[in-house]
Each structure stands twice: as structure tokens, then as C-alpha cells.
Amino acid sequence: MLSRARYFVSGAFRWLAERRWRWAVAGLLAIAGAGAAGYLIATDSDDDSTPAAAPRVLVRDLPGPEAIEQLSFPAFATANTTRVAGPDATTVAAAVALATHPSTGGVPGPAAVALVDAADWRSGIAAASLVAAPIGAPILVTEGREVPELTTSTLDTLAPAGSSETDGRQAFRIGEAAEPEGLETLEIEGRDPAQLAAEIEILRARLTGEPQHVVLASSEEPAFAMPAAGWAARSGDPVLFAERDSVPDPTLEALRRYRDVPVYVLGPESVVSAEAMKAVRKIAPTAVRVAGSDPVSNAIAFARFADGGFGWNINDPGHGLVLANTDRPLDAAAAAPLSAGGTWGPLLVSDHPAAISPALRQYLLDLKPGYEDDPTRAVYNHAWLIGDDSAFSVGFQAQVDELIELAPIRSGTGAARLGTPPGAARPDGGAGDGGAGGSD
């Protein structure tokens, strides 16, 4: 007998996290993809027998929403934004993995997945390099000694089969992550974050060859390290760790293996000091620092930065963006597949769930697209917001939508007709305030 869960998309991620019924994530994403805010989810929750090979989404003729908030918009999506509304990284990772690897309709899932523990943001950020092609392993989250039912059902739906690029493995178990049943799994271990990151780099190099670049991020300041996950997923460049005043031996050993590979240090001197930078430059004399004075500006600086084949170089309209809250560092790893496909967005961060900082506001305005005659021939921006309303309020999402939306240009002036974001003064334009990359 079918039990009908009367939850609309706006509340579905909360329901998903609380109940974690099998197939719920896949059903939710199917509904979201169809754009059907009023559809309801039905699951065979009364039947404990083996589930069918694919989730089922049933559309019922049930009463429509009685209040605006039940429509899910703008809490789920606006014209220019989409929210992955998970209350934690476990839920976000499952939703993102299924969104980027639908694994239905004859479309195969990923060859492998990477599993990290919910308490270990460092392993998640380092594992993001495994998201990049040709390995293409989305990150899923385990919790202590357990593989949550949500992660298990996501694995069932993704059905990783292994490939030559994954050495036949279906899962990479990173650090303290729990081991799933029934998968050919490779364990990657290390006594500390630096060694574990170096072991991930060794695995990636063995499977795909020598890296093109190396990123050094802080193992002590997660808000400054988060943007490295998006770039690692985009490029496959390894993320290694530095401390504020020193560089751990496993990181230095990895740098010695690749003396001719360019090195980029993410974060200001308050995060990776001049003394630590000096130790890096003894091995990599041309190492470059990419930095902003605070986490928000630091992420913007990294999004703007370009040096040959390294860096996002996002300084013009027409791009994807991913936004995460600095209080939830593992969300950066969970959302990493969004930087490796689709709209290929750099990770930006906010340190407040409701207020957009001046630096982020100005950067989004700098990217705002415009048109003179025909909007259908213009370029567009799109932003993914990671987390439920404890990470980002609906008002925050509405402001982001307004800041990145396409705007008409007044002929002869080059100025866009920009509306005033809710609760904010009208911006006056100018150069972005995102910090700059460069050497010390």
C-alpha cells in the first residue's frame, strides 16, 4: 500500500533528511527537474521487500497548495538560482551526485564514488580532485562507522561499475569514512590531513598522470580552503595542505616529486604565513599566492585569478557560480561536482546566511550580463546555493537572483538598469573588490 508524503519541494529536503527513505532523493530530483512544484512524492514505505531497479515518482491528483510557501518558489529556485536545500553535507552530497549523474533513462552512473566522513572537511576538499575527469567520482558522505541509508540508496541508484580510469574500483574510501557493502573499494589512509592529501595525490597521479598544477590550502582555516574544492573538481589539480607557520613533511615531499609543476598557495599571510611560503619556495621558487583578506574576498580572488592554464578567470558575464556558507566547510566538497560539469562554477562563500557582503555584492554586479535589443541572444549567469535556510535565507537567494540576472542596457551609455536589491542601497558600480593574486 502506497503511503503518500504530502510535502512540496520547498520542504522535501527537510523531509528527506529526517526520514531518509529509500529512493527519496532520486524522486525529489526528478520532480525538481520537471519543474513541478506542486507534485507530491510517493514511496513504497510500507513494503520492506527489495526495491525496484529505479525509483518511482508518482503524480497524484491531490489538493493544490494552500499557502505561498508551499509552492517552493523562491525557496527552491528563482529565474537565475537553484538551491540544493540539504540540512547537512550528507544530504547535499547525495542530491548533487544524483543531479550531476542522473543514472536513469539509459544514462550510466559514475564509474566510482569517493566516500568521506562527515567530521572530516579536509579529506573532502582533498578528495575533490577525484571528481574531475577522467575519474569522475562524486563525493558521498558517511557518518562515523555507519553508511547512512541516504548514502546507501544513492549508491544503489548511481550503481558505480568501475572502469580502467578507476583501476576497476567502484569506491574510494578516504580516511575514516565507513566502508559500503558490496563495492570494490580502495582505501586511502593517512596519519594526518597532510599525509592523507598526499596519498590522494599519489592515487590521482597513478590513475591519470602527473598534475598540471598544485594547490596548497590551509588545514587550519576551512573558510579559506573551501574554494580549492571547486577548482580541484574542475581541473583535477591536487589539493595539498599547509599550516599557518609551517608546511608538513608529506606536503613538502609531494612538492619535491613535482619540482617543475607550478604551485599556487590559496590564502593570505594570516592563513599561510610568509615563513611557510618561504619553505614552499625552497622547493617551488615560482610559487604564487592567491589571496583575499577574508574568506569571502579570498574566494572572489580565486574566482578572478588566471595564470596561463591555471585559474577560473571569471571576470565577465555568462557563468555558473556555486555559493556555500563558511560555517559548513564540507559542503564545498559535497557540491564539488557542480564545478566539474553543467555550468562549471567556481565556489564562492558567504559568512552570513542573510546578508550579502559588499565584496560579494560588487563581484556579482561585475558579472551581471546585459543586452541592448534581444535578450534571447544574450549570455546568462546561474548560481547554485548550497544548503537549507540555515545556510542561506530566502531573502539572500532573492538578492543573488537580482544581482546576477540579465538586465537591459541603455543605448549609448553602456550602463545596465539595475534594480535595488531588497534591503540594500543602490550600488554605484566600479571594480570588483575581491583581492588579487600574486607573489609576496
Coordinates of C-alpha atoms in Angstrom, one line a residue, residues 116-382:
V116 CA 34.5 10.8 3.2
D117 CA 33.5 11.1 6.8
A118 CA 31.1 13.8 7.9
A119 CA 33.5 15.1 10.5
D120 CA 36.5 15.5 8.1
W121 CA 36.2 18.5 5.9
R122 CA 39.9 18.3 5.0
S123 CA 39.6 14.9 3.4
G124 CA 36.5 16.1 1.5
I125 CA 38.4 19.1 0.0
A126 CA 41.4 16.9 -0.9
A127 CA 39.2 14.2 -2.4
A128 CA 37.6 16.8 -4.8
S129 CA 40.4 16.2 -7.3
L130 CA 38.9 12.7 -7.8
V131 CA 35.7 14.4 -9.0
A132 CA 37.5 15.6 -12.2
A133 CA 37.6 13.6 -15.4
P134 CA 38.6 11.0 -16.3
I135 CA 38.0 9.6 -12.8
G136 CA 34.7 11.4 -12.3
A137 CA 33.9 10.2 -8.8
P138 CA 31.3 12.4 -7.0
I139 CA 31.7 12.7 -3.2
L140 CA 29.3 11.0 -0.8
V141 CA 29.4 11.2 3.0
T142 CA 29.4 8.6 5.7
E143 CA 28.8 9.2 9.4
G144 CA 31.2 7.6 11.9
R145 CA 31.1 3.8 11.5
E146 CA 27.8 4.0 9.6
V147 CA 26.9 4.4 5.9
P148 CA 23.7 6.4 6.2
E149 CA 20.6 5.0 4.5
L150 CA 20.5 8.0 2.3
T151 CA 24.1 7.4 1.1
T152 CA 23.3 3.7 0.6
S153 CA 20.3 4.4 -1.5
T154 CA 22.2 6.9 -3.6
L155 CA 24.9 4.3 -4.2
D156 CA 22.2 1.9 -5.3
T157 CA 20.9 4.4 -7.8
L158 CA 24.3 5.5 -9.1
A159 CA 25.4 1.9 -9.4
P160 CA 29.1 2.7 -9.9
A161 CA 30.6 -0.1 -12.0
G162 CA 34.3 0.8 -12.0
S163 CA 36.5 1.4 -15.1
S164 CA 40.0 1.5 -16.3
E165 CA 40.3 5.1 -15.1
T166 CA 39.4 3.9 -11.5
D167 CA 41.5 0.8 -11.6
G168 CA 38.3 -1.2 -11.6
R169 CA 37.3 0.2 -8.2
Q170 CA 33.8 1.3 -7.5
A171 CA 34.5 3.4 -4.5
F172 CA 37.4 5.2 -2.9
R173 CA 37.2 5.2 0.9
I174 CA 39.0 8.3 2.2
G175 CA 40.4 8.4 5.8
E176 CA 37.9 7.5 8.4
A177 CA 34.9 7.0 6.1
A178 CA 32.8 3.9 6.6
E179 CA 33.0 1.1 4.1
P180 CA 30.0 0.4 2.0
E181 CA 28.8 -3.2 1.4
G182 CA 29.1 -4.9 -2.0
L183 CA 31.5 -2.5 -3.7
E184 CA 35.1 -3.0 -4.8
T185 CA 36.7 -0.3 -2.6
L186 CA 40.1 1.2 -2.4
E187 CA 41.1 2.6 1.0
I188 CA 43.2 5.7 1.1
E189 CA 44.7 6.3 4.6
G190 CA 47.0 8.8 6.3
R191 CA 48.0 9.6 9.8
D192 CA 47.1 13.3 9.4
P193 CA 45.4 15.6 6.9
A194 CA 48.6 16.4 5.1
Q195 CA 49.6 12.8 4.5
L196 CA 46.1 11.8 3.5
A197 CA 46.0 14.6 0.9
A198 CA 49.4 13.5 -0.4
E199 CA 48.1 9.9 -0.7
I200 CA 45.1 11.1 -2.7
E201 CA 47.5 13.0 -5.0
I202 CA 49.6 9.8 -5.4
L203 CA 46.4 7.9 -6.4
R204 CA 45.3 10.5 -8.8
A205 CA 48.8 10.7 -10.4
R206 CA 48.9 6.9 -10.8
L207 CA 45.5 6.8 -12.4
T208 CA 45.7 9.9 -14.7
G209 CA 49.3 11.1 -14.8
E210 CA 51.4 14.0 -13.4
P211 CA 49.3 17.0 -12.3
Q212 CA 49.5 20.3 -14.3
H213 CA 49.4 22.4 -11.1
V214 CA 49.4 22.0 -7.4
V215 CA 47.2 24.0 -4.9
L216 CA 48.2 24.5 -1.3
A217 CA 45.4 25.3 1.1
S218 CA 45.1 25.8 4.8
S219 CA 44.5 22.7 7.0
E220 CA 43.5 25.0 9.9
E221 CA 41.2 27.6 8.4
P222 CA 38.4 25.8 6.5
A223 CA 36.7 29.0 5.2
F224 CA 39.9 29.9 3.3
A225 CA 40.4 26.4 2.0
M226 CA 36.8 25.8 0.7
P227 CA 37.3 27.3 -2.8
A228 CA 40.1 24.8 -3.5
A229 CA 37.5 22.0 -3.8
G230 CA 35.7 23.6 -6.7
W231 CA 38.9 24.1 -8.7
A232 CA 40.2 20.6 -7.9
A233 CA 36.9 19.2 -9.2
R234 CA 37.2 21.4 -12.3
S235 CA 40.9 20.6 -13.1
G236 CA 42.0 17.5 -11.3
D237 CA 44.8 19.5 -9.7
P238 CA 45.7 18.1 -6.3
V239 CA 45.0 20.0 -3.1
L240 CA 47.8 19.7 -0.5
F241 CA 47.8 21.2 3.0
A242 CA 49.9 23.8 4.7
E243 CA 49.7 25.1 8.3
R244 CA 49.9 28.8 9.3
D245 CA 53.7 28.8 10.1
S246 CA 54.9 25.6 8.6
V247 CA 54.5 23.1 5.8
P248 CA 54.1 19.5 6.8
D249 CA 56.6 16.9 5.5
P250 CA 54.1 15.0 3.4
T251 CA 53.3 18.2 1.5
L252 CA 57.0 19.1 1.0
E253 CA 57.7 15.5 -0.2
A254 CA 54.9 15.9 -2.8
L255 CA 56.2 19.2 -4.0
R256 CA 59.7 17.6 -4.4
R257 CA 58.1 14.9 -6.7
Y258 CA 56.9 17.7 -9.0
R259 CA 59.6 20.3 -8.9
D260 CA 58.6 21.7 -12.3
V261 CA 54.9 21.8 -11.6
P262 CA 53.5 25.3 -10.8
V263 CA 52.4 25.8 -7.2
Y264 CA 49.6 28.1 -6.1
V265 CA 49.0 28.9 -2.4
L266 CA 45.4 29.9 -1.5
G267 CA 45.1 32.3 1.3
P268 CA 46.6 35.5 2.9
E269 CA 49.6 35.6 5.2
S270 CA 47.3 35.3 8.2
V271 CA 46.4 31.8 7.0
V272 CA 49.7 30.7 5.3
S273 CA 52.5 32.9 6.7
A274 CA 55.5 34.4 4.9
E275 CA 57.6 31.8 6.8
A276 CA 55.5 28.9 5.5
M277 CA 55.7 30.5 2.0
K278 CA 59.5 30.6 2.3
A279 CA 59.6 26.9 2.9
V280 CA 57.4 26.3 -0.1
R281 CA 59.6 28.4 -2.3
K282 CA 62.7 26.5 -1.4
I283 CA 61.3 23.7 -3.5
A284 CA 59.0 25.7 -5.8
P285 CA 60.7 29.1 -6.3
T286 CA 57.9 30.4 -8.6
A287 CA 55.0 29.6 -6.2
V288 CA 52.3 32.2 -6.4
R289 CA 49.9 33.3 -3.6
V290 CA 46.2 33.9 -4.5
A291 CA 44.6 35.7 -1.6
G292 CA 41.9 37.9 -0.2
S293 CA 41.9 39.4 3.3
D294 CA 38.8 37.5 4.5
P295 CA 37.1 34.3 3.3
V296 CA 34.6 36.0 1.0
S297 CA 37.3 38.1 -0.7
N298 CA 39.6 35.2 -0.8
A299 CA 37.1 33.1 -2.8
I300 CA 36.5 36.0 -5.1
A301 CA 40.2 36.5 -5.7
F302 CA 40.5 32.8 -6.6
A303 CA 37.5 33.0 -8.9
R304 CA 39.0 36.0 -10.7
F305 CA 42.6 34.7 -10.9
A306 CA 44.2 33.4 -14.1
D307 CA 47.8 32.4 -14.8
G308 CA 48.2 30.6 -18.1
G309 CA 46.1 27.4 -17.8
F310 CA 45.5 27.8 -14.1
G311 CA 42.5 29.7 -12.6
W312 CA 38.9 30.3 -13.3
N313 CA 39.3 33.8 -14.8
I314 CA 35.7 34.6 -14.1
N315 CA 35.7 38.3 -14.8
D316 CA 32.9 38.7 -17.3
P317 CA 29.2 37.7 -17.5
G318 CA 27.8 34.3 -18.6
H319 CA 29.0 31.8 -16.0
G320 CA 27.8 29.4 -13.4
L321 CA 28.5 30.0 -9.7
V322 CA 28.3 27.9 -6.6
L323 CA 27.7 29.5 -3.2
A324 CA 28.3 27.9 0.2
N325 CA 28.3 29.0 3.8
T326 CA 31.6 29.2 5.6
D327 CA 30.0 27.5 8.7
R328 CA 29.6 24.3 6.6
P329 CA 33.0 23.6 5.1
L330 CA 32.2 20.0 4.0
D331 CA 29.5 21.5 1.7
A332 CA 32.4 22.6 -0.5
A333 CA 33.3 19.0 -1.2
A334 CA 29.7 17.8 -1.4
A335 CA 29.0 20.5 -4.0
A336 CA 32.3 20.0 -6.0
P337 CA 30.6 18.1 -8.9
L338 CA 28.7 21.3 -9.8
S339 CA 32.1 22.8 -10.6
A340 CA 33.1 19.8 -12.8
G341 CA 30.1 19.9 -15.3
G342 CA 27.0 21.7 -16.2
T343 CA 27.7 25.4 -15.7
W344 CA 31.2 24.7 -14.3
G345 CA 31.1 27.3 -11.5
P346 CA 33.8 28.4 -9.1
L347 CA 32.9 28.2 -5.4
L348 CA 32.1 31.4 -3.7
V349 CA 31.4 31.7 0.0
S350 CA 29.4 33.8 2.4
D351 CA 29.9 34.2 6.1
H352 CA 26.3 35.2 6.8
P353 CA 23.1 33.4 5.9
A354 CA 21.1 36.5 5.2
A355 CA 23.4 39.4 4.4
I356 CA 25.5 39.6 1.2
S357 CA 28.9 41.2 1.9
P358 CA 29.9 44.3 0.0
A359 CA 32.7 42.4 -1.7
L360 CA 30.4 39.6 -2.9
R361 CA 27.7 42.1 -4.0
Q362 CA 30.2 44.0 -6.1
Y363 CA 31.6 40.9 -7.6
L364 CA 28.2 39.7 -8.7
L365 CA 27.4 43.1 -10.1
D366 CA 30.7 43.0 -12.1
L367 CA 29.4 39.7 -13.7
K368 CA 25.9 41.0 -14.4
P369 CA 25.0 40.4 -18.0
G370 CA 23.2 42.9 -20.2
Y371 CA 21.6 43.2 -23.6
E372 CA 20.6 46.1 -25.9
D373 CA 18.0 44.6 -28.3
D374 CA 17.4 40.8 -28.0
P375 CA 17.6 39.1 -24.6
T376 CA 17.4 35.6 -26.2
R377 CA 20.8 36.2 -27.8
A378 CA 22.5 37.3 -24.5
V379 CA 24.6 35.4 -22.1
Y380 CA 23.3 34.4 -18.7
N381 CA 24.5 33.7 -15.2
H382 CA 23.3 30.9 -12.9

